[in-house]
C-alpha positions as a LaTeX table, in Angstrom:
\begin{tabular}{lrrr}
\hline
Residue & $x$ (\AA) & $y$ (\AA) & $z$ (\AA) \\
\hline
Unk1 & 81.98 & 147.40 & 82.31 \\
Unk2 & 81.73 & 144.02 & 83.93 \\
Unk3 & 84.81 & 142.56 & 85.59 \\
Unk4 & 86.07 & 139.35 & 84.01 \\
Unk5 & 85.08 & 136.17 & 85.79 \\
Unk6 & 88.15 & 134.41 & 87.15 \\
Unk7 & 87.77 & 130.68 & 87.66 \\
Unk8 & 89.03 & 129.57 & 91.07 \\
Unk9 & 92.25 & 127.59 & 90.93 \\
Unk10 & 91.67 & 123.86 & 91.40 \\
Unk11 & 92.98 & 122.59 & 94.72 \\
Unk12 & 95.17 & 119.99 & 93.00 \\
Unk13 & 96.92 & 122.65 & 90.92 \\
Unk14 & 97.34 & 124.96 & 93.90 \\
Unk15 & 98.88 & 122.21 & 96.02 \\
Unk16 & 101.24 & 121.25 & 93.25 \\
Unk17 & 102.45 & 124.80 & 92.59 \\
Unk18 & 102.70 & 125.83 & 96.25 \\
Unk19 & 104.62 & 122.71 & 97.34 \\
Unk20 & 106.83 & 122.03 & 94.32 \\
Unk21 & 110.01 & 123.49 & 95.83 \\
Unk22 & 109.38 & 121.98 & 99.26 \\
Unk23 & 108.77 & 118.58 & 97.68 \\
Unk24 & 112.10 & 118.75 & 95.86 \\
Unk25 & 113.85 & 119.86 & 99.04 \\
Unk26 & 112.39 & 116.91 & 100.95 \\
Unk27 & 113.68 & 114.47 & 98.35 \\
Unk28 & 117.17 & 115.94 & 98.77 \\
Unk29 & 117.16 & 115.88 & 102.56 \\
Unk30 & 118.86 & 113.53 & 104.97 \\
Unk31 & 118.14 & 109.83 & 104.63 \\
Unk32 & 115.90 & 110.40 & 101.61 \\
Unk33 & 118.74 & 111.82 & 99.56 \\
Unk34 & 120.83 & 108.73 & 100.24 \\
Unk35 & 117.94 & 106.41 & 99.51 \\
Unk36 & 117.19 & 107.94 & 96.11 \\
Unk37 & 120.84 & 107.44 & 95.14 \\
Unk38 & 120.75 & 103.82 & 96.26 \\
Unk39 & 123.11 & 104.51 & 99.17 \\
Unk40 & 121.13 & 103.11 & 102.06 \\
Unk41 & 121.76 & 100.37 & 104.57 \\
Unk42 & 119.24 & 97.95 & 105.99 \\
Unk43 & 119.53 & 99.71 & 109.35 \\
Unk44 & 118.89 & 103.20 & 108.05 \\
Unk45 & 116.04 & 102.08 & 105.82 \\
Unk46 & 114.37 & 100.36 & 108.77 \\
Unk47 & 114.72 & 103.61 & 110.73 \\
Unk48 & 112.99 & 105.47 & 107.90 \\
Unk49 & 110.07 & 103.04 & 107.89 \\
Unk50 & 109.85 & 103.12 & 111.69 \\
Unk51 & 109.46 & 106.89 & 111.57 \\
Unk52 & 106.94 & 106.83 & 108.75 \\
Unk53 & 104.81 & 104.36 & 110.72 \\
Unk54 & 103.39 & 106.81 & 113.32 \\
Unk55 & 102.54 & 109.27 & 110.54 \\
Unk56 & 100.55 & 106.74 & 108.54 \\
Unk57 & 98.99 & 105.19 & 111.61 \\
Unk58 & 97.74 & 108.57 & 112.84 \\
Unk59 & 96.64 & 109.72 & 109.39 \\
Unk60 & 94.75 & 106.57 & 108.47 \\
Unk61 & 93.03 & 106.29 & 111.82 \\
Unk62 & 91.99 & 109.93 & 111.47 \\
Unk63 & 90.79 & 109.58 & 107.87 \\
Unk64 & 88.69 & 106.57 & 108.82 \\
Unk65 & 87.18 & 108.28 & 111.86 \\
Unk66 & 86.15 & 111.44 & 110.00 \\
Unk67 & 85.52 & 109.90 & 106.58 \\
Unk68 & 82.02 & 111.39 & 106.47 \\
Unk69 & 83.38 & 114.93 & 106.60 \\
Unk70 & 82.46 & 116.54 & 103.24 \\
Unk71 & 86.06 & 117.66 & 102.68 \\
Unk72 & 87.37 & 114.14 & 103.20 \\
Unk73 & 84.74 & 112.04 & 101.46 \\
Unk74 & 86.18 & 112.67 & 97.96 \\
Unk75 & 89.69 & 111.50 & 98.86 \\
Unk76 & 88.90 & 108.68 & 101.31 \\
Unk77 & 90.32 & 105.53 & 99.73 \\
Unk78 & 91.45 & 102.72 & 102.09 \\
Unk79 & 93.20 & 100.98 & 99.18 \\
Unk80 & 95.98 & 103.53 & 99.74 \\
Unk81 & 96.51 & 102.82 & 103.42 \\
Unk82 & 100.13 & 101.91 & 104.21 \\
Unk83 & 100.23 & 101.12 & 107.93 \\
Unk84 & 99.86 & 97.34 & 107.61 \\
Unk85 & 102.43 & 96.98 & 104.78 \\
Unk86 & 104.87 & 99.12 & 106.78 \\
Unk87 & 104.53 & 96.76 & 109.72 \\
Unk88 & 105.22 & 93.73 & 107.51 \\
Unk89 & 108.35 & 95.38 & 106.16 \\
Unk90 & 109.55 & 96.31 & 109.63 \\
Unk91 & 109.15 & 92.75 & 110.88 \\
Unk92 & 111.17 & 91.52 & 107.90 \\
Unk93 & 113.90 & 94.12 & 108.24 \\
Unk94 & 114.18 & 94.57 & 112.01 \\
Unk95 & 112.48 & 91.58 & 113.58 \\
Unk96 & 109.48 & 91.35 & 115.92 \\
Unk97 & 110.90 & 94.02 & 118.23 \\
Unk98 & 110.86 & 96.68 & 115.50 \\
Unk99 & 108.81 & 99.03 & 117.69 \\
Unk100 & 111.93 & 99.49 & 119.85 \\
Unk101 & 113.57 & 101.42 & 117.03 \\
Unk102 & 113.85 & 105.13 & 117.87 \\
Unk103 & 111.18 & 107.57 & 116.77 \\
Unk104 & 112.43 & 111.09 & 116.09 \\
Unk105 & 111.02 & 114.13 & 117.82 \\
Unk106 & 109.63 & 115.39 & 114.53 \\
Unk107 & 107.89 & 112.11 & 113.68 \\
Unk108 & 106.22 & 112.10 & 117.08 \\
Unk109 & 105.22 & 115.77 & 116.70 \\
Unk110 & 103.86 & 115.07 & 113.22 \\
Unk111 & 101.62 & 112.28 & 114.50 \\
Unk112 & 100.40 & 114.55 & 117.30 \\
Unk113 & 99.60 & 117.29 & 114.82 \\
Unk114 & 97.50 & 114.88 & 112.75 \\
Unk115 & 95.62 & 113.83 & 115.88 \\
Unk116 & 94.98 & 117.48 & 116.69 \\
Unk117 & 93.70 & 118.22 & 113.20 \\
Unk118 & 91.31 & 115.28 & 113.42 \\
Unk119 & 89.79 & 116.80 & 116.54 \\
Unk120 & 89.81 & 120.47 & 115.61 \\
Unk121 & 90.22 & 120.93 & 111.83 \\
Unk122 & 89.58 & 117.60 & 110.09 \\
Unk123 & 89.44 & 119.14 & 106.62 \\
Unk124 & 93.13 & 120.00 & 106.91 \\
Unk125 & 93.92 & 116.28 & 106.82 \\
Unk126 & 93.54 & 116.62 & 103.04 \\
Unk127 & 96.95 & 118.32 & 103.05 \\
Unk128 & 98.75 & 115.42 & 104.71 \\
Unk129 & 96.99 & 112.85 & 102.56 \\
Unk130 & 98.28 & 114.80 & 99.56 \\
Unk131 & 101.84 & 114.90 & 100.93 \\
Unk132 & 101.96 & 111.14 & 101.39 \\
Unk133 & 99.69 & 109.28 & 98.99 \\
Unk134 & 100.37 & 110.94 & 95.65 \\
Unk135 & 104.08 & 110.42 & 96.21 \\
Unk136 & 103.49 & 106.78 & 97.09 \\
Unk137 & 101.46 & 106.22 & 93.95 \\
Unk138 & 103.71 & 108.15 & 91.57 \\
Unk139 & 107.21 & 107.34 & 92.80 \\
Unk140 & 106.77 & 104.23 & 94.87 \\
Unk141 & 107.64 & 101.73 & 92.17 \\
Unk142 & 110.93 & 103.49 & 91.42 \\
Unk143 & 111.83 & 103.51 & 95.09 \\
Unk144 & 110.91 & 99.85 & 95.39 \\
Unk145 & 113.47 & 98.94 & 92.73 \\
Unk146 & 116.12 & 101.13 & 94.35 \\
Unk147 & 115.55 & 99.57 & 97.78 \\
Unk148 & 115.54 & 96.00 & 96.47 \\
Unk149 & 118.81 & 96.55 & 94.64 \\
Unk150 & 120.51 & 98.40 & 97.50 \\
Unk151 & 119.50 & 95.87 & 100.16 \\
Unk152 & 119.52 & 92.72 & 98.04 \\
Unk153 & 115.87 & 91.97 & 98.78 \\
Unk154 & 113.98 & 89.26 & 96.94 \\
Unk155 & 110.53 & 89.86 & 95.49 \\
Unk156 & 108.45 & 92.06 & 97.82 \\
Unk157 & 110.06 & 90.92 & 101.07 \\
Unk158 & 110.85 & 94.18 & 102.82 \\
Unk159 & 109.16 & 96.37 & 100.19 \\
Unk160 & 105.47 & 95.69 & 100.83 \\
Unk161 & 105.16 & 99.42 & 101.53 \\
Unk162 & 105.32 & 100.04 & 97.77 \\
Unk163 & 102.86 & 97.31 & 96.83 \\
Unk164 & 99.19 & 98.25 & 96.43 \\
Unk165 & 97.59 & 94.83 & 96.30 \\
Unk166 & 94.04 & 96.14 & 95.79 \\
Unk167 & 94.98 & 98.41 & 92.86 \\
Unk168 & 95.60 & 97.18 & 89.33 \\
Unk169 & 96.50 & 100.49 & 87.68 \\
Unk170 & 98.47 & 102.82 & 89.94 \\
Unk171 & 98.71 & 105.59 & 87.37 \\
Unk172 & 94.94 & 105.65 & 86.83 \\
Unk173 & 94.28 & 105.76 & 90.57 \\
Unk174 & 96.81 & 108.58 & 91.01 \\
Unk175 & 95.07 & 110.61 & 88.30 \\
Unk176 & 91.65 & 109.91 & 89.79 \\
Unk177 & 92.82 & 110.77 & 93.32 \\
Unk178 & 94.31 & 114.07 & 92.12 \\
Unk179 & 90.99 & 114.87 & 90.43 \\
Unk180 & 89.16 & 114.00 & 93.63 \\
Unk181 & 91.07 & 116.79 & 95.38 \\
Unk182 & 89.18 & 119.23 & 93.17 \\
Unk183 & 85.89 & 117.92 & 94.57 \\
Unk184 & 86.80 & 119.10 & 98.08 \\
Unk185 & 84.22 & 121.85 & 98.77 \\
Unk186 & 86.72 & 124.47 & 99.94 \\
Unk187 & 86.65 & 128.14 & 98.97 \\
Unk188 & 89.78 & 129.97 & 97.83 \\
Unk189 & 90.82 & 130.96 & 101.35 \\
Unk190 & 90.39 & 127.41 & 102.63 \\
Unk191 & 92.39 & 126.04 & 99.70 \\
Unk192 & 95.27 & 128.33 & 100.64 \\
Unk193 & 95.12 & 127.08 & 104.21 \\
Unk194 & 95.26 & 123.48 & 102.98 \\
Unk195 & 98.31 & 124.41 & 100.89 \\
Unk196 & 99.91 & 126.04 & 103.95 \\
Unk197 & 99.35 & 122.82 & 105.89 \\
Unk198 & 100.88 & 120.76 & 103.09 \\
Unk199 & 103.94 & 123.01 & 103.14 \\
Unk200 & 104.24 & 122.41 & 106.86 \\
Unk201 & 104.00 & 118.68 & 106.18 \\
Unk202 & 106.92 & 118.81 & 103.77 \\
Unk203 & 108.94 & 120.95 & 106.19 \\
Unk204 & 108.38 & 118.37 & 108.93 \\
Unk205 & 109.47 & 115.62 & 106.56 \\
Unk206 & 112.69 & 117.52 & 105.87 \\
Unk207 & 113.43 & 117.77 & 109.59 \\
Unk208 & 112.51 & 114.14 & 110.16 \\
Unk209 & 114.74 & 112.90 & 107.33 \\
Unk210 & 117.68 & 114.84 & 108.79 \\
Unk211 & 117.03 & 113.43 & 112.26 \\
Unk212 & 116.87 & 109.87 & 110.89 \\
Unk213 & 120.18 & 110.43 & 109.12 \\
Unk214 & 121.76 & 111.56 & 112.39 \\
Unk215 & 120.36 & 108.66 & 114.40 \\
Unk216 & 121.39 & 106.22 & 111.68 \\
Unk217 & 125.05 & 107.04 & 112.23 \\
Unk218 & 124.94 & 105.60 & 115.74 \\
Unk219 & 122.55 & 102.63 & 115.55 \\
Unk220 & 122.59 & 99.07 & 114.36 \\
Unk221 & 119.95 & 96.37 & 114.07 \\
Unk222 & 119.78 & 92.72 & 114.85 \\
Unk223 & 117.22 & 90.99 & 112.63 \\
Unk224 & 116.17 & 88.66 & 115.44 \\
Unk225 & 116.21 & 90.93 & 118.45 \\
Unk226 & 115.37 & 94.37 & 117.14 \\
Unk227 & 117.09 & 97.62 & 117.96 \\
Unk228 & 120.47 & 97.74 & 119.71 \\
Unk229 & 122.08 & 101.11 & 120.50 \\
\hline
\end{tabular}
């Protein structure tokens, strides 16, 4: 009697099921919990963006440098890159000296991990692209409205991070990008390792959000002169 053929689980479905609880936990952690409830100050939001900046900078530099890797070709889409919009928001919110804002230990470690993956295991970058970009595409517009209301921002000043100027239909791109994950030529074992890396990414976000919350209790910003402790 022949054994039934079991279709391998698509990477997109595996990532979603393996990280669902961690994703929810991240949304409820530290500064992110306050942000989603609309309880965020200009100072603390600027700290959040400052700490997201090294993650995106490292990830996007890495994705561009190894874009010909067969695991990364399907998901390489520079229209999603967020580093430049983050910098515009930081200038608006914290002034030209925004780089003086503190970077948490976890944010720095996260950027270093991405650099290490680029050198040693570039295919694992798929996990961190998943952690960041699908969330940006799916929930970014909601967050943009929350931030504008909480901080009294006009138009896109201070919320360029959520604006994808080169994309007309965010939902369609999100669907297509999720489907592209299933074109990554990874076997079942490799898919599990990508999911493990995505879980680590969410865990590092949870720690980073808590650290930002702690720092935010003892910092203030000056829009012209940057960070003042």
